[in-house]
Coordinates of C-alpha atoms and ligand atoms in Angstrom, one line a residue:
M598 CA 19.2 15.8 10.0
N599 CA 16.6 13.2 9.0
N600 CA 14.0 11.0 10.4
V601 CA 14.6 7.5 9.7
F602 CA 12.0 4.9 10.8
Y603 CA 13.0 1.4 10.4
M604 CA 10.0 -0.9 10.2
N605 CA 10.2 -3.6 13.1
H606 CA 6.8 -4.7 13.0
P607 CA 6.3 -8.5 13.0
L608 CA 4.2 -8.4 10.2
V609 CA 6.8 -6.3 8.1
Q610 CA 9.7 -8.8 9.2
H611 CA 7.9 -11.8 8.4
K612 CA 7.0 -10.9 4.9
L613 CA 10.5 -9.4 4.3
T614 CA 11.7 -13.1 5.0
I615 CA 9.5 -14.8 2.3
L616 CA 10.7 -11.4 0.0
R617 CA 14.2 -12.3 0.2
D618 CA 14.3 -16.0 -0.4
K619 CA 15.2 -17.1 -3.6
N620 CA 12.7 -19.5 -3.9
T621 CA 10.0 -16.9 -4.0
G622 CA 8.9 -16.6 -7.4
S623 CA 7.1 -13.5 -9.1
K624 CA 3.7 -13.4 -8.4
E625 CA 4.4 -14.3 -4.9
F626 CA 6.9 -11.7 -5.1
R627 CA 5.0 -8.7 -6.0
E628 CA 1.9 -9.6 -3.6
L629 CA 4.7 -9.3 -0.7
I630 CA 5.9 -5.9 -2.2
S631 CA 2.4 -4.7 -2.5
E632 CA 1.6 -5.8 1.0
L633 CA 4.9 -4.4 2.6
T634 CA 4.1 -1.2 1.1
M635 CA 0.7 -1.1 2.2
L636 CA 1.8 -1.6 5.9
M637 CA 4.7 0.8 5.7
G638 CA 2.2 3.6 3.9
Y639 CA 0.3 3.1 7.2
E640 CA 3.3 4.6 9.0
A641 CA 4.4 6.8 6.2
T642 CA 1.3 8.7 6.6
R643 CA 0.7 9.0 10.6
D644 CA 1.2 12.7 10.5
L645 CA -1.6 13.4 8.0
P646 CA -3.6 16.2 9.8
L647 CA -7.2 15.6 10.6
K648 CA -9.8 17.7 11.4
E649 CA -13.0 17.1 13.4
V650 CA -16.4 16.8 11.7
E651 CA -20.0 15.9 12.5
I652 CA -22.0 13.0 11.3
E653 CA -24.9 11.0 12.0
T654 CA -24.7 7.3 13.2
P655 CA -27.9 5.4 13.2
V656 CA -28.6 6.0 16.7
A657 CA -27.0 9.5 17.8
L658 CA -25.0 12.5 16.3
A659 CA -21.0 11.9 16.4
K660 CA -17.9 14.4 16.3
T661 CA -15.6 12.4 14.5
K662 CA -12.4 12.6 12.4
V663 CA -11.4 12.9 8.6
I664 CA -8.1 13.6 6.8
L665 CA -7.5 17.5 6.0
G666 CA -7.7 17.4 2.3
R667 CA -4.0 17.0 2.4
K668 CA -2.7 16.1 -1.2
L669 CA -0.2 13.6 -2.0
A670 CA 1.8 12.3 -4.9
F671 CA 3.3 9.0 -4.7
V672 CA 6.2 8.9 -7.2
P673 CA 8.0 5.0 -8.4
I674 CA 11.6 4.9 -9.4
L675 CA 11.3 2.8 -12.4
R676 CA 11.0 0.2 -12.6
A677 CA 10.9 -1.2 -9.1
G678 CA 9.1 1.4 -7.3
L679 CA 6.2 0.5 -9.9
G680 CA 5.3 -2.5 -7.3
M681 CA 5.1 -0.6 -4.6
V682 CA 2.3 1.7 -6.2
E683 CA -1.0 -0.4 -5.5
G684 CA -0.4 -1.0 -2.2
L685 CA 0.0 2.7 -1.2
L686 CA -3.5 3.9 -3.3
S687 CA -5.5 1.1 -1.6
L688 CA -4.8 3.2 1.1
I689 CA -5.0 6.6 -0.6
P690 CA -7.0 6.4 -3.8
A691 CA -6.9 10.2 -4.3
A692 CA -3.4 10.5 -4.7
K693 CA -1.8 11.2 -7.7
V694 CA 1.1 9.1 -9.4
G695 CA 4.5 10.6 -11.0
H696 CA 6.8 8.9 -12.8
I697 CA 10.5 8.5 -12.7
G698 CA 12.6 6.4 -15.2
L699 CA 16.2 5.9 -13.7
Y700 CA 18.6 3.0 -14.3
R701 CA 22.2 1.9 -12.8
D702 CA 24.4 1.7 -15.5
P703 CA 26.1 -1.6 -15.0
E704 CA 29.8 -0.5 -15.4
T705 CA 29.6 3.1 -13.6
L706 CA 26.7 2.1 -11.3
K707 CA 25.6 5.7 -11.4
P708 CA 21.8 6.5 -12.1
V709 CA 21.0 7.2 -15.9
D710 CA 17.6 8.8 -16.1
Y711 CA 15.2 8.5 -19.1
Y712 CA 12.0 9.5 -18.0
C713 CA 10.2 12.1 -16.0
K714 CA 6.4 12.9 -15.5
L715 CA 5.2 14.5 -12.3
P716 CA 1.8 16.2 -11.6
S717 CA 1.6 19.3 -12.7
D718 CA 0.3 20.8 -9.5
I719 CA 3.6 19.6 -7.1
P720 CA 4.1 22.4 -5.2
E721 CA 0.9 22.1 -3.2
R722 CA 1.6 18.0 -2.7
D723 CA 3.4 16.3 0.0
V724 CA 5.6 13.3 -1.7
I725 CA 6.4 9.8 -1.2
I726 CA 9.0 8.7 -3.4
L727 CA 8.8 4.4 -3.8
D728 CA 11.8 2.6 -4.4
P729 CA 12.2 -1.2 -2.6
M730 CA 16.2 -0.6 -2.8
L731 CA 18.2 1.9 -1.2
A732 CA 22.2 1.0 -2.6
T733 CA 24.6 3.1 -3.0
G734 CA 21.7 5.7 -2.8
G735 CA 22.5 7.4 -6.2
S736 CA 18.9 6.7 -7.8
A737 CA 17.4 8.0 -4.8
I738 CA 19.3 11.1 -4.6
A739 CA 18.8 12.1 -8.3
A740 CA 15.4 11.3 -7.9
V741 CA 14.9 13.7 -5.4
D742 CA 17.2 16.4 -7.0
T743 CA 14.5 16.0 -9.7
I744 CA 11.4 16.4 -7.9
K745 CA 12.6 19.3 -5.4
K746 CA 13.4 21.2 -8.5
Q747 CA 9.5 21.4 -9.2
N748 CA 9.3 22.4 -5.3
P749 CA 7.0 20.2 -3.6
R750 CA 5.3 20.6 -0.3
S751 CA 7.4 18.3 1.2
I752 CA 9.2 14.6 0.3
K753 CA 9.4 11.2 1.7
F754 CA 11.4 8.3 1.1
L755 CA 10.0 4.8 1.2
C756 CA 12.2 1.3 0.8
I757 CA 12.2 -2.1 1.9
I758 CA 15.7 -2.7 2.1
A759 CA 18.4 -0.6 2.2
A760 CA 22.2 -0.7 2.6
P761 CA 24.0 1.1 5.4
E762 CA 26.1 3.5 2.2
G763 CA 23.0 4.5 0.2
M764 CA 21.2 5.2 3.7
K765 CA 24.4 7.3 4.4
A766 CA 24.5 9.1 0.9
L767 CA 20.8 9.8 0.8
C768 CA 20.7 11.4 4.5
D769 CA 23.8 13.5 3.9
A770 CA 22.5 14.6 0.4
H771 CA 18.9 15.3 1.5
P772 CA 18.7 15.9 5.5
D773 CA 15.4 17.3 5.1
V774 CA 14.1 13.8 3.4
S775 CA 12.3 11.1 6.2
I776 CA 13.2 7.8 5.4
Y777 CA 10.9 5.1 6.1
C778 CA 12.4 1.7 5.6
A779 CA 11.7 -2.3 6.3
A780 CA 15.5 -3.5 6.9
L781 CA 19.2 -1.6 7.3
D782 CA 21.5 -4.7 5.6
E783 CA 24.8 -5.5 6.4
K784 CA 26.4 -4.2 3.5
L785 CA 26.9 -3.5 -0.6
N786 CA 29.2 -6.3 -2.6
D787 CA 31.6 -5.4 -5.3
H788 CA 28.9 -5.0 -7.8
C789 CA 26.7 -2.2 -5.4
Y790 CA 24.4 -5.2 -4.6
I791 CA 22.5 -4.7 -0.9
I792 CA 23.7 -8.2 1.1
P793 CA 22.1 -10.3 2.5
G794 CA 19.5 -8.2 0.1
L795 CA 17.1 -9.5 -1.8
G796 CA 18.8 -9.6 -5.6
D797 CA 17.7 -7.4 -8.3
A798 CA 14.3 -6.1 -7.3
G799 CA 13.2 -5.0 -10.9
D800 CA 13.7 -8.7 -12.5
R801 CA 12.1 -10.3 -9.4
I802 CA 9.2 -8.2 -9.5
F803 CA 8.8 -8.8 -13.6
G804 CA 10.4 -11.9 -14.2
T805 CA 13.3 -10.6 -16.4
K806 CA 16.5 -12.2 -16.6
Ligands
PRP1471 C1 17.4 -0.7 -8.5 C2 16.5 -0.4 -7.7 C3 16.8 1.3 -7.4 C4 18.4 1.2 -8.0 C5 18.9 1.3 -5.8 O1 17.1 -0.2 -10.0 O2 15.3 -0.3 -8.0 O3 16.4 2.1 -8.4 O4 18.7 0.0 -8.6 O5 20.3 1.5 -6.8 P1 21.5 2.5 -6.1 O6 20.6 3.2 -4.9 O7 22.8 2.3 -6.1 O8 21.2 3.7 -7.1 P2 17.7 -0.9 -11.3 O9 19.0 0.4 -11.5 O10 18.5 -2.0 -11.0 O11 17.0 -0.4 -12.4 P3 15.6 -1.2 -12.9 O12 14.7 -1.1 -11.3 O13 15.0 -0.7 -13.9 O14 15.6 -3.0 -12.6
URA1472 N1 19.2 -2.8 -7.0 C1 18.6 -3.7 -6.5 O1 17.9 -4.3 -7.6 N2 19.2 -4.6 -5.8 C2 20.4 -4.1 -5.1 O2 20.6 -4.9 -4.4 C3 21.1 -3.3 -5.5 C4 20.4 -2.3 -6.1

């Protein structure tokens, strides 16, 4: 069974409201995506193992803790996932970054893959996949399928808004993947856009359309 974490922290919910607003322009939209990812990344890295070290403060020796050299890889799904990379790298600058290119065919709404470049040592890494939108779940499932072929240590999926349909599809297809999400919305519309959602995340981040 999947672990699914909903981020109901007031800061997350406040920023999400501004993100959804159609009057929020691309600059602010990008900043908010970055800030939300940082806040969600705080939760998604809660299980990082620690080891005890001894250091000297200006006044005494202290036994204290550092992260136990766990290797992470962040994998944004292009394009919209790119907007989430910087926020997470600001927390963990040593992580490596892979990329998966997928877009939804406007007719079939199925994911079409056009790019994949992952760190070569992925079997030693815990992977966090980044995509702000989990709609039908097709893109997320395809990304997990692709990454699993390279045997990572574990996979987490970090999204900002999910539709119930996509959440169920991802959980059914990959019950071992932990999912972190800021909001579970109401439904998909006839074009498989999330309602109320925020529109097309890629277009809003990059100012296209
Ligand atoms: C969006 C979004 C997800 C996908 C979600 O990308 O960023 O990758 O749709 O939809 P799904 O759950 O139904 O697969 P899109 O296909 O619009 O590509 P883009 O980021 O390049 O605009
Ligand atoms: N992709 C988006 O960017 N938005 C949606 O609502 C659904 C898929």
